[in-house]
Coordinates of C-alpha atoms and ligand atoms in Angstrom, one line a residue:
X1 CA 174.9 163.3 17.7
X2 CA 176.0 159.8 16.6
X3 CA 175.4 156.6 18.5
X4 CA 179.1 156.6 19.6
X5 CA 178.8 160.1 21.0
X6 CA 175.5 159.3 22.9
X7 CA 177.3 156.2 24.5
X8 CA 180.3 158.4 25.6
X9 CA 177.8 161.0 27.1
X10 CA 175.9 158.5 29.0
X11 CA 179.1 157.0 30.4
X12 CA 180.4 160.6 31.1
X13 CA 177.1 161.4 33.1
X14 CA 177.4 158.2 34.9
X15 CA 180.9 159.0 35.9
X16 CA 180.1 162.6 36.9
X17 CA 177.2 161.6 39.0
X18 CA 178.9 158.8 40.6
X19 CA 180.0 160.4 43.7
X20 CA 176.9 162.0 44.3
X21 CA 174.5 159.2 44.1
X22 CA 173.2 157.7 47.2
X23 CA 174.6 154.4 48.5
X24 CA 171.5 152.4 47.7
X25 CA 171.5 153.5 44.2
X26 CA 175.1 152.7 43.8
X27 CA 174.5 149.2 45.2
X28 CA 171.7 148.7 42.7
X29 CA 174.1 149.8 40.0
X30 CA 176.7 147.4 41.3
X31 CA 174.5 144.5 41.0
X32 CA 173.1 145.6 37.7
X33 CA 176.8 145.8 36.4
X34 CA 177.6 142.3 37.8
X35 CA 174.5 140.6 36.4
X36 CA 175.0 142.4 33.2
X37 CA 178.6 140.9 32.7
X38 CA 177.0 137.4 32.9
X39 CA 174.2 138.4 30.7
X40 CA 176.4 139.8 28.0
X41 CA 178.3 136.5 28.0
X42 CA 174.9 135.0 27.4
X43 CA 174.1 137.3 24.4
X44 CA 177.2 136.1 22.8
X45 CA 176.4 132.4 23.6
X46 CA 172.6 132.4 22.9
X47 CA 171.7 135.2 20.8
X48 CA 174.8 135.6 18.6
X49 CA 176.0 131.8 18.8
X50 CA 172.7 130.0 19.2
X51 CA 173.5 128.0 22.3
X52 CA 171.1 128.3 25.1
X53 CA 172.4 127.8 28.6
X54 CA 170.7 127.7 31.9
X55 CA 173.8 127.0 33.9
X56 CA 175.7 130.2 33.6
X57 CA 175.1 130.8 37.4
X58 CA 177.3 127.9 38.1
X59 CA 180.4 129.5 36.4
X60 CA 179.7 132.7 38.6
X61 CA 180.0 130.3 41.5
X62 CA 183.3 128.8 40.3
X63 CA 184.7 132.5 40.2
X64 CA 183.4 133.4 43.6
X65 CA 184.3 130.2 45.4
X66 CA 187.9 130.1 43.8
X67 CA 188.7 133.6 45.2
X68 CA 187.1 132.8 48.5
X69 CA 188.9 129.8 49.1
X70 CA 192.5 131.4 48.3
X71 CA 191.5 134.6 50.4
X72 CA 190.4 132.6 53.5
X73 CA 192.1 129.2 53.6
X74 CA 195.6 129.3 55.0
X75 CA 196.4 126.2 53.1
X76 CA 195.6 128.0 49.8
X77 CA 197.8 130.9 50.7
X78 CA 200.6 128.5 51.7
X79 CA 200.2 126.8 48.3
X80 CA 201.1 129.8 46.5
X81 CA 203.7 131.0 49.0
X82 CA 201.9 134.2 50.3
X83 CA 201.0 135.3 53.8
X84 CA 197.2 134.6 54.6
X85 CA 196.6 138.4 54.8
X86 CA 198.3 139.3 51.6
X87 CA 196.6 141.9 49.3
X88 CA 197.6 139.8 46.4
X89 CA 195.4 136.8 47.3
X90 CA 192.3 138.1 45.7
X91 CA 194.2 138.4 42.5
X92 CA 195.4 134.9 42.7
X93 CA 191.8 134.0 43.4
X94 CA 190.8 135.7 40.1
X95 CA 193.3 133.9 38.0
X96 CA 192.6 130.6 39.7
X97 CA 188.7 131.3 39.2
X98 CA 189.3 132.0 35.4
X99 CA 191.5 129.1 34.8
X100 CA 189.1 126.7 36.7
X101 CA 186.0 128.2 34.8
X102 CA 187.8 127.9 31.4
X103 CA 188.9 124.4 32.0
X104 CA 185.5 123.3 33.3
X105 CA 183.7 125.1 30.5
X106 CA 186.0 123.4 28.0
X107 CA 185.4 120.0 29.4
X108 CA 181.6 120.5 29.7
X109 CA 181.4 122.1 26.4
X110 CA 183.2 119.6 24.5
X111 CA 180.6 117.0 25.9
X112 CA 177.3 119.1 25.8
X113 CA 177.9 121.2 22.8
X114 CA 177.9 118.0 20.6
X115 CA 174.0 117.7 21.6
X116 CA 171.6 119.2 19.4
X117 CA 168.0 120.8 19.7
X118 CA 166.6 120.8 23.2
X119 CA 169.3 118.2 24.5
X120 CA 171.8 121.2 24.8
X121 CA 169.8 123.3 27.2
X122 CA 169.0 120.3 29.1
X123 CA 172.5 119.5 29.3
X124 CA 173.3 122.9 30.7
X125 CA 170.6 122.4 33.3
X126 CA 172.2 119.1 34.3
X127 CA 175.6 120.7 34.8
X128 CA 174.3 123.8 36.4
X129 CA 172.6 121.6 39.2
X130 CA 175.5 119.4 39.7
X131 CA 178.0 122.3 40.3
X132 CA 175.5 123.9 42.6
X133 CA 175.3 120.7 44.7
X134 CA 178.9 120.4 44.5
X135 CA 179.3 123.8 46.1
X136 CA 177.2 123.1 48.9
X137 CA 178.6 119.5 49.7
X138 CA 182.2 120.3 49.7
X139 CA 183.4 120.5 53.3
X140 CA 186.6 122.8 52.5
X141 CA 184.0 125.2 50.9
X142 CA 181.9 125.8 54.0
X143 CA 179.1 123.4 52.9
X144 CA 175.7 125.2 52.7
X145 CA 176.8 127.8 55.1
X146 CA 179.5 129.1 52.8
X147 CA 182.7 131.0 53.5
X148 CA 182.7 134.5 55.3
X149 CA 185.4 137.0 56.0
X150 CA 186.6 137.8 52.4
X151 CA 188.9 140.8 52.2
X152 CA 188.1 143.8 50.3
X153 CA 189.8 144.2 46.8
X154 CA 192.8 146.4 46.5
X155 CA 193.9 147.7 43.1
X156 CA 197.3 149.3 43.0
X157 CA 197.6 149.9 46.7
X158 CA 194.0 151.4 46.8
X159 CA 191.5 149.3 48.9
X160 CA 188.1 149.3 47.6
X161 CA 186.1 149.1 50.7
X162 CA 182.8 151.1 49.8
X163 CA 180.2 150.2 47.2
X164 CA 181.1 153.5 45.4
X165 CA 184.7 152.3 44.9
X166 CA 183.9 148.8 44.0
X167 CA 181.2 149.8 41.8
X168 CA 183.7 151.8 39.6
X169 CA 185.7 148.8 39.0
X170 CA 182.5 146.7 38.2
X171 CA 181.4 149.3 35.6
X172 CA 184.9 149.8 34.2
X173 CA 185.1 146.1 33.7
X174 CA 181.6 145.9 32.2
X175 CA 182.2 148.9 29.8
X176 CA 185.6 147.6 28.7
X177 CA 183.9 144.1 28.1
X178 CA 181.3 145.7 26.0
X179 CA 183.8 147.5 23.9
X180 CA 185.9 144.5 23.4
X181 CA 182.9 142.2 22.6
X182 CA 181.6 145.1 20.1
X183 CA 185.0 144.9 18.4
X184 CA 185.1 141.3 18.2
X185 CA 181.7 141.0 16.7
X186 CA 182.8 143.7 14.1
X187 CA 185.5 141.6 12.8
X188 CA 186.6 138.6 10.7
X189 CA 186.2 136.4 13.8
X190 CA 182.8 138.0 14.6
X191 CA 181.4 137.1 11.2
X192 CA 182.3 133.5 12.0
X193 CA 180.6 133.7 15.4
X194 CA 177.6 135.2 14.0
X195 CA 177.2 132.3 11.6
X196 CA 177.2 129.7 14.4
X197 CA 173.4 130.3 15.1
X198 CA 171.9 129.6 11.7
X199 CA 174.6 129.0 9.2
X200 CA 176.9 126.3 10.4
X201 CA 176.8 124.1 7.3
X202 CA 177.6 127.2 5.1
X203 CA 180.2 128.6 7.4
X204 CA 182.1 125.1 7.4
X205 CA 182.2 125.5 3.6
X206 CA 183.8 128.9 4.0
X207 CA 186.5 127.2 6.1
X208 CA 185.2 128.2 9.5
X209 CA 185.9 125.3 12.3
X210 CA 182.3 125.8 13.7
X211 CA 182.8 123.2 16.5
X212 CA 185.9 125.1 17.7
X213 CA 184.3 128.6 17.5
X214 CA 181.3 127.2 19.5
X215 CA 183.6 126.0 22.3
X216 CA 185.5 129.2 22.2
X217 CA 182.2 131.3 22.7
X218 CA 181.2 129.1 25.4
X219 CA 184.6 129.4 27.3
X220 CA 184.3 133.2 26.8
X221 CA 180.8 133.3 28.4
X222 CA 182.1 131.2 31.4
X223 CA 185.0 133.5 31.7
X224 CA 182.7 136.5 31.9
X225 CA 180.5 134.8 34.4
X226 CA 183.6 133.9 36.6
X227 CA 184.8 137.4 36.5
X228 CA 181.3 138.6 37.6
X229 CA 181.5 136.1 40.5
X230 CA 185.1 137.2 41.6
X231 CA 183.7 140.8 42.0
X232 CA 180.5 139.6 43.5
X233 CA 182.4 137.7 46.2
X234 CA 184.4 140.7 47.1
X235 CA 181.4 142.9 47.1
X236 CA 179.5 140.5 49.4
X237 CA 182.7 139.7 51.3
X238 CA 180.9 136.3 51.8
X239 CA 179.9 133.4 49.7
X240 CA 177.3 130.6 49.9
X241 CA 175.7 128.4 47.4
X242 CA 172.3 130.1 47.0
X243 CA 173.3 132.8 44.4
X244 CA 174.6 130.2 42.1
X245 CA 171.7 127.9 41.8
X246 CA 169.6 126.9 38.7
X247 CA 166.8 129.7 39.4
X248 CA 169.4 132.3 39.2
X249 CA 170.9 130.6 36.1
X250 CA 167.3 131.0 34.6
X251 CA 167.2 134.7 35.7
X252 CA 170.5 135.4 33.9
X253 CA 168.8 133.9 30.7
X254 CA 165.8 136.0 31.2
X255 CA 168.0 139.2 31.4
X256 CA 169.6 138.4 28.1
X257 CA 166.3 137.5 26.4
X258 CA 164.3 140.4 27.9
X259 CA 166.9 142.8 26.9
X260 CA 167.5 141.3 23.4
X261 CA 169.6 138.3 22.9
X262 CA 171.2 139.5 19.8
X263 CA 172.5 142.8 21.3
X264 CA 175.3 143.4 23.6
X265 CA 173.5 146.5 25.2
X266 CA 170.5 144.4 25.7
X267 CA 172.2 142.6 28.4
X268 CA 172.8 145.7 30.3
X269 CA 169.2 146.7 29.7
X270 CA 167.8 143.3 30.7
X271 CA 169.9 143.2 33.8
X272 CA 168.8 146.5 34.9
X273 CA 165.1 145.8 34.3
X274 CA 165.1 142.7 36.1
X275 CA 167.3 143.7 39.0
X276 CA 165.1 146.9 39.6
X277 CA 161.8 145.1 39.1
X278 CA 162.6 142.4 41.3
X279 CA 163.7 144.9 44.1
X280 CA 160.6 147.0 43.8
X281 CA 158.1 144.4 43.4
X282 CA 159.5 142.9 46.7
X283 CA 158.7 146.1 48.4
X284 CA 155.6 147.2 46.8
X285 CA 153.5 144.2 46.4
X286 CA 153.1 143.0 50.1
X287 CA 151.8 146.5 51.0
X288 CA 149.7 146.6 47.8
X289 CA 148.1 143.3 48.5
X290 CA 148.2 143.5 52.5
X291 CA 149.8 140.2 52.9
X292 CA 153.3 138.9 53.0
X293 CA 154.5 136.2 50.5
X294 CA 156.7 135.9 47.5
X295 CA 154.2 137.6 45.3
X296 CA 157.1 139.1 43.2
X297 CA 157.9 135.7 41.6
X298 CA 154.3 135.4 40.2
X299 CA 154.1 139.1 38.9
X300 CA 157.6 138.6 37.6
X301 CA 156.7 135.5 35.8
X302 CA 153.5 137.2 34.3
X303 CA 155.5 140.4 33.1
X304 CA 158.1 138.0 31.6
X305 CA 155.4 136.4 29.4
X306 CA 154.1 139.8 28.4
X307 CA 157.5 141.0 27.4
X308 CA 158.2 137.8 25.4
X309 CA 154.9 137.9 23.7
X310 CA 155.1 141.6 22.7
X311 CA 158.7 142.0 22.0
X312 CA 160.2 138.6 20.9
X313 CA 163.6 140.0 20.0
X314 CA 163.9 141.7 23.4
X315 CA 163.4 145.3 24.3
X316 CA 166.7 146.7 23.1
X317 CA 165.9 146.5 19.3
X318 CA 162.9 148.6 19.9
X319 CA 164.5 151.2 22.1
X320 CA 167.6 151.4 19.8
X321 CA 165.3 151.9 16.8
X322 CA 163.3 154.8 18.7
X323 CA 166.6 156.4 19.7
X324 CA 168.2 156.2 16.4
X325 CA 165.5 158.4 14.9
X326 CA 167.3 161.1 16.8
X327 CA 170.8 160.1 15.8
X328 CA 173.0 160.6 12.9
X329 CA 174.0 157.3 11.2
X330 CA 177.6 156.2 12.0
X331 CA 180.0 156.4 8.9
X332 CA 180.6 153.0 7.4
X333 CA 183.9 154.0 5.8
X334 CA 186.8 152.1 7.1
X335 CA 189.8 154.5 7.2
X336 CA 192.5 151.9 7.6
X337 CA 194.8 151.2 4.5
X338 CA 194.1 147.5 3.6
X339 CA 196.9 145.2 3.8
X340 CA 197.4 142.7 1.1
X341 CA 195.5 139.4 1.3
X342 CA 197.4 136.2 0.4
X343 CA 196.7 135.4 -3.2
X344 CA 196.4 131.9 -4.5
X345 CA 198.2 130.8 -7.6
X346 CA 195.7 129.1 -10.1
X347 CA 196.6 125.8 -11.5
X348 CA 197.6 125.6 -15.2
X349 CA 194.9 125.6 -17.8
X350 CA 193.5 122.2 -18.6
X351 CA 194.8 120.7 -15.4
X352 CA 192.4 118.3 -13.7
X353 CA 191.6 120.0 -10.4
X354 CA 188.7 118.2 -9.0
X355 CA 188.0 114.5 -9.7
X356 CA 185.5 112.2 -8.6
X357 CA 186.0 108.4 -9.0
X358 CA 183.0 106.0 -8.7
X359 CA 181.3 108.5 -6.2
X360 CA 178.1 106.7 -4.9
X361 CA 175.6 107.8 -2.3
X362 CA 172.9 105.8 -0.7
X363 CA 170.0 107.3 1.3
X364 CA 168.4 104.3 2.7
X365 CA 167.1 102.2 0.0
X366 CA 167.7 105.1 -2.6
X367 CA 170.9 105.2 -4.6
X368 CA 171.2 109.0 -5.3
X369 CA 174.5 108.8 -6.9
X370 CA 175.5 105.7 -8.6
X371 CA 179.4 105.5 -9.4
X372 CA 179.6 108.8 -10.9
X373 CA 182.9 109.7 -12.5
X374 CA 183.8 113.3 -13.4
X375 CA 186.7 115.5 -13.9
X376 CA 186.8 119.2 -13.6
X377 CA 189.7 121.1 -15.3
X378 CA 190.9 124.7 -14.7
X379 CA 189.9 127.1 -17.5
X380 CA 186.8 125.2 -18.3
X381 CA 183.2 125.3 -17.4
X382 CA 181.6 121.9 -16.8
X383 CA 177.9 121.7 -16.7
X384 CA 176.1 119.0 -14.7
X385 CA 172.5 118.7 -16.0
X386 CA 169.7 116.1 -15.3
X387 CA 166.0 116.2 -14.4
X388 CA 165.0 117.0 -11.0
X389 CA 165.9 114.5 -8.5
X390 CA 168.7 113.0 -10.6
X391 CA 171.1 113.6 -7.8
X392 CA 173.1 116.7 -8.8
X393 CA 173.0 118.5 -5.4
X394 CA 173.7 115.2 -3.7
X395 CA 176.9 114.9 -5.9
X396 CA 177.8 118.5 -5.1
X397 CA 177.6 117.6 -1.5
X398 CA 179.9 114.7 -1.9
X399 CA 182.5 116.7 -3.8
X400 CA 182.6 119.7 -1.5
X401 CA 182.8 117.7 1.8
X402 CA 179.3 118.6 3.1
X403 CA 178.4 115.0 3.1
X404 CA 180.6 111.8 2.6
X405 CA 180.1 109.4 0.0
X406 CA 178.9 106.0 0.7
X407 CA 181.9 104.7 -1.5
X408 CA 184.3 106.4 -4.1
X409 CA 187.1 108.8 -4.0
X410 CA 187.3 112.6 -4.4
X411 CA 190.6 114.4 -5.0
X412 CA 191.1 118.1 -5.2
X413 CA 194.2 119.5 -6.7
X414 CA 196.0 116.2 -6.3
X415 CA 194.9 115.8 -2.5
X416 CA 192.8 112.7 -1.6
X417 CA 189.9 114.2 0.3
X418 CA 188.3 111.1 1.6
X419 CA 186.8 111.8 5.2
X420 CA 187.8 115.5 5.1
X421 CA 185.4 118.1 6.3
X422 CA 184.1 120.9 4.0
X423 CA 186.5 123.5 5.5
X424 CA 189.4 121.5 4.3
X425 CA 187.9 121.6 0.9
X426 CA 187.8 125.4 1.2
X427 CA 191.3 125.5 2.4
X428 CA 192.3 123.5 -0.7
X429 CA 190.7 126.1 -2.9
X430 CA 187.2 125.0 -3.6
X431 CA 184.2 127.5 -3.1
X432 CA 180.6 126.6 -3.5
X433 CA 177.1 128.0 -3.5
X434 CA 174.0 126.2 -2.4
X435 CA 170.8 125.4 -4.1
X436 CA 168.8 126.4 -1.2
X437 CA 170.4 129.7 -0.6
X438 CA 172.3 129.8 2.8
X439 CA 173.0 133.5 3.8
X440 CA 172.6 135.1 7.1
X441 CA 169.6 137.0 6.1
X442 CA 169.7 139.7 8.9
X443 CA 173.3 140.7 7.9
X444 CA 174.3 142.9 5.2
X445 CA 175.4 141.7 1.7
X446 CA 178.8 143.1 2.5
X447 CA 179.2 141.1 5.7
X448 CA 177.8 137.9 4.1
X449 CA 180.3 138.2 1.3
X450 CA 183.3 139.0 3.6
X451 CA 182.8 135.6 5.4
X452 CA 183.7 134.1 2.1
X453 CA 187.2 135.5 2.6
X454 CA 187.4 134.1 6.0
X455 CA 190.5 131.9 5.3
X456 CA 192.4 134.7 3.8
X457 CA 192.6 136.5 7.2
X458 CA 194.3 135.3 10.3
X459 CA 193.6 137.8 13.2
X460 CA 192.8 136.1 16.4
X461 CA 190.0 136.9 19.1
X462 CA 192.3 139.0 21.3
X463 CA 193.6 140.9 18.4
X464 CA 190.0 141.6 17.1
X465 CA 188.8 142.8 20.5
X466 CA 191.7 145.3 20.9
X467 CA 191.2 146.4 17.2
X468 CA 194.6 145.3 16.0
X469 CA 193.1 143.6 13.2
X470 CA 192.0 146.7 11.2
X471 CA 194.5 146.7 8.3
X472 CA 193.4 143.2 7.7
X473 CA 189.8 143.7 8.3
X474 CA 189.9 146.6 5.7
X475 CA 191.5 144.4 3.1
X476 CA 188.9 141.6 3.8
X477 CA 186.1 144.3 3.2
X478 CA 187.7 145.7 0.3
X479 CA 187.9 142.4 -1.2
X480 CA 184.2 141.7 -0.5
X481 CA 183.2 145.0 -2.0
X482 CA 185.3 144.1 -5.2
X483 CA 183.5 140.9 -5.6
X484 CA 180.0 142.3 -4.9
X485 CA 180.7 145.2 -7.6
X486 CA 182.0 142.5 -10.0
X487 CA 178.8 140.5 -9.6
X488 CA 176.8 143.6 -10.3
X489 CA 175.3 144.1 -6.9
X490 CA 177.1 147.3 -5.9
X491 CA 173.7 149.1 -5.1
X492 CA 172.7 146.5 -2.5
X493 CA 176.0 146.3 -0.7
X494 CA 174.5 147.6 2.6
X495 CA 171.1 146.0 2.4
X496 CA 170.4 143.0 4.5
X497 CA 170.9 139.8 2.6
X498 CA 167.4 138.6 3.4
X499 CA 165.7 141.6 1.8
X500 CA 167.0 140.7 -1.6
X501 CA 165.1 138.8 -4.3
X502 CA 165.9 135.1 -4.4
X503 CA 167.8 135.4 -7.7
X504 CA 169.9 138.3 -6.2
X505 CA 170.5 136.2 -3.2
X506 CA 172.0 133.5 -5.3
X507 CA 174.3 136.1 -6.8
X508 CA 175.4 137.2 -3.2
X509 CA 176.5 133.6 -2.9
X510 CA 178.5 133.5 -6.0
X511 CA 180.3 136.8 -4.7
X512 CA 180.8 135.2 -1.5
X513 CA 182.3 132.1 -2.9
X514 CA 184.6 134.3 -5.1
X515 CA 185.8 136.1 -2.0
X516 CA 187.7 133.1 -1.1
X517 CA 189.6 133.3 -4.3
X518 CA 189.0 129.6 -5.2
X519 CA 190.6 127.6 -7.9
X520 CA 187.4 125.5 -8.3
X521 CA 183.9 127.1 -8.2
X522 CA 180.9 124.8 -7.6
X523 CA 177.4 126.5 -8.6
X524 CA 174.2 125.0 -7.8
X525 CA 171.5 126.4 -9.9
X526 CA 173.0 129.8 -10.0
X527 CA 170.6 131.4 -12.7
X528 CA 167.3 130.1 -11.2
X529 CA 165.0 133.0 -10.5
X530 CA 167.1 135.5 -12.4
X531 CA 165.6 137.9 -14.9
X532 CA 166.8 137.5 -18.5
X533 CA 169.2 140.4 -18.4
X534 CA 170.8 139.4 -15.2
X535 CA 171.3 135.8 -16.7
X536 CA 173.2 137.3 -19.5
X537 CA 175.4 139.3 -17.0
X538 CA 175.9 136.0 -15.0
X539 CA 176.9 134.0 -18.2
X540 CA 179.4 136.9 -19.2
X541 CA 180.9 136.9 -15.5
X542 CA 181.3 133.0 -15.6
X543 CA 182.9 133.0 -18.9
X544 CA 185.3 135.8 -17.7
X545 CA 186.2 133.7 -14.7
X546 CA 186.9 130.7 -16.8
X547 CA 189.2 132.9 -19.0
X548 CA 191.1 133.7 -15.8
X549 CA 191.8 130.1 -15.3
X550 CA 189.1 129.2 -12.9
X551 CA 187.5 125.5 -12.9
X552 CA 183.7 126.0 -12.9
X553 CA 181.3 123.1 -12.3
X554 CA 177.6 124.5 -12.6
X555 CA 174.2 122.7 -12.2
X556 CA 171.7 124.5 -14.0
X557 CA 168.1 123.8 -15.5
X558 CA 168.2 126.6 -18.0
X559 CA 169.4 124.7 -21.1
X560 CA 169.9 127.9 -23.3
X561 CA 172.1 129.4 -20.5
X562 CA 174.1 126.1 -19.9
X563 CA 174.7 125.2 -23.5
X564 CA 176.0 128.6 -24.3
X565 CA 178.6 128.8 -21.7
X566 CA 179.6 125.2 -21.0
X567 CA 182.8 123.8 -22.6
X568 CA 181.7 120.2 -21.4
X569 CA 178.5 118.7 -20.2
X570 CA 177.7 115.6 -18.0
X571 CA 174.2 114.2 -17.7
X572 CA 172.8 112.5 -14.8
X573 CA 169.8 110.5 -14.4
X574 CA 168.6 108.6 -11.4
X575 CA 172.1 109.1 -10.0
X576 CA 173.8 107.6 -13.1
X577 CA 175.9 109.4 -15.6
X578 CA 174.0 108.7 -19.0
X579 CA 176.0 111.0 -21.1
X580 CA 179.2 113.1 -21.2
X581 CA 180.7 115.3 -24.0
X582 CA 180.5 118.7 -25.7
X583 CA 177.3 120.6 -25.7
X584 CA 176.6 119.8 -29.2
X585 CA 177.2 116.1 -28.7
X586 CA 175.1 115.9 -25.6
X587 CA 172.1 117.7 -27.3
X588 CA 171.8 115.0 -29.9
X589 CA 172.3 112.0 -27.6
X590 CA 169.2 109.9 -27.9
X591 CA 169.6 108.9 -24.1
X592 CA 169.5 112.6 -23.2
X593 CA 166.5 113.3 -25.2
X594 CA 164.7 110.5 -23.7
X595 CA 165.6 111.6 -20.3
X596 CA 164.5 115.0 -20.7
X597 CA 161.5 115.0 -23.1
X598 CA 160.5 111.4 -23.2
X599 CA 161.1 111.0 -27.0
X600 CA 164.0 110.6 -29.3
X601 CA 162.6 112.9 -31.9
X602 CA 162.3 115.9 -29.6
X603 CA 164.7 118.6 -29.5
X604 CA 166.5 119.5 -26.4
X605 CA 167.1 123.2 -27.4
X606 CA 164.4 125.3 -28.9
Ligands
ADP701 P1 168.8 117.1 -7.8 O1 169.7 118.1 -7.2 O2 169.5 116.6 -8.9 O3 167.4 117.6 -8.2 P2 169.1 115.9 -5.3 O4 170.5 115.5 -5.2 O5 168.6 116.9 -4.5 O6 168.8 115.9 -6.8 O7 168.3 114.5 -4.9 C1 168.6 113.1 -5.5 C2 167.6 112.3 -4.7 O8 168.2 112.0 -3.4 C3 166.2 112.7 -4.7 O9 165.4 111.6 -4.8 C4 166.1 113.2 -3.3 O10 164.8 112.9 -2.6 C5 167.1 112.3 -2.4 N1 167.8 113.0 -1.3 C6 168.5 114.0 -1.4 N2 169.0 114.3 -0.2 C7 168.6 113.4 0.7 C8 168.6 113.1 2.1 N3 169.5 113.8 3.0 N4 168.0 112.1 2.5 C9 167.3 111.3 1.8 N5 167.2 111.2 0.6 C10 167.8 112.4 -0.2
MG702 MG1 169.3 120.2 -6.7

């Protein structure tokens, strides 16, 4: 049995048993489904996207209150031209709740997501509290008493009065959501989302607008919370502010963390565990201890600590690992026919594609780059060398948009790039690697490299969720495979990038850069840590790329490697260009010899 078949089986069993399960069980399942919907939004936000939110309960409240107001206030019904008893009102309430939540999330997100470190969670606490108090203090929302008398939902003429009926809706929505999010994560857009947590600088260099993706994930999580609030309101037929307070917001986060923040099903597991635990502890503890009181909160807290201590990634990964021993691995093959990717026309050979004019960079009192001038031409390997701390990596950051020069100009294929972000450089045709490798260590080599082709695909989120992106996805994966094989890492394609030797990880970065089909390639110490034979293979690859017309700028310490492949060499020392010319000229330049070896009679190459 494969994992997919197991999931289908479980869903089938649940569906078959549904009618026979007692009302209490179904009620619990209903709540688990509703909580899981919020928690799965948090998995996307926190575990996948790296943004911690304590405030999700407030979005559940927005969804619940929106529908409560439309369904009970005659003025609201009149506003949309419907009778106060119309069965369409809950649906108007749903749309209103989603629009409201998306708008509020967008506004809150544009302010709070700029915050870094612990300021972001603190920000979510602040607006979580504000929205909660807002619900309680608005007269037209019934103040702290709330709004009663919500109608039952009706779907296509069928009124969902019992928990059995409503529960079917809850779980259908939850399962469809899981399917859609699973699809989303398994796509070009998903790769970009996964890079948000630990790889934002890198993702920007691959052309991903990370700020935009962060807001979109934030809005997505808010929409799921709001949807849950809508169903919750029609299950309870009554809303008041209590279920939307900060405590509950923290509980949602617990569900996601205990289940496993990095896994969609972890949300369902976490929601189930916490809902059941709360229920049973409430019943059992007082009789066990012979006294009444909120003991469950204390025990709950202790259990939480225990779980987090023992399973820092949540329970789902351990469970999945256990179950997978008995499952057949899923087939990795993508059966879709790849659709052609856009191809970039390389500039004419010898054409200056990247030019830096008087680029300076000051870090406090240190002038790391001092009026550096450098031109990179297509069909040429240009080496940038210099002792450690000379400012080579700094210069790379200046000419790839990762950092802005203090002064000076950079132009790429004739465009002035001043003040442009690194994703604009990627869009213009520049790809780079990083001296300190920036890969998503837990993802496969294939996944990492496919992110490099991000800008060559166009599928949007909805298309990815509905699996309409498959032809494009197949093309991106085919391209990634091709680049990995070309770089000699075919055997490691499906291994996690973090498990490779550091030298190989650098090669993965090169493959990723090539997947973007650049006109200019910047390589920061690509040969460091590579065994001799692999260095030779890398040199051959770079010369082949040059012959194809690519412009390559390479920083490297291995002089034999550099001098063999470079057409031109620029030497940097203390941020200043001290020499420039062919390898032969540079090797006999007295300034260079002094800089490297401290003596004019020393030889640079041995
Ligand atoms: P290289 O790559 O040639 O070894 P770098 O460009 O990494 O050199 O560093 C050049 C100098 O700038 C070094 O003295 C380094 O300490 C300093 N430097 C680099 N980045 C920063 C930074 N973000 N803040 C302050 N100083 C920096
Ligand atoms: Mg460096």
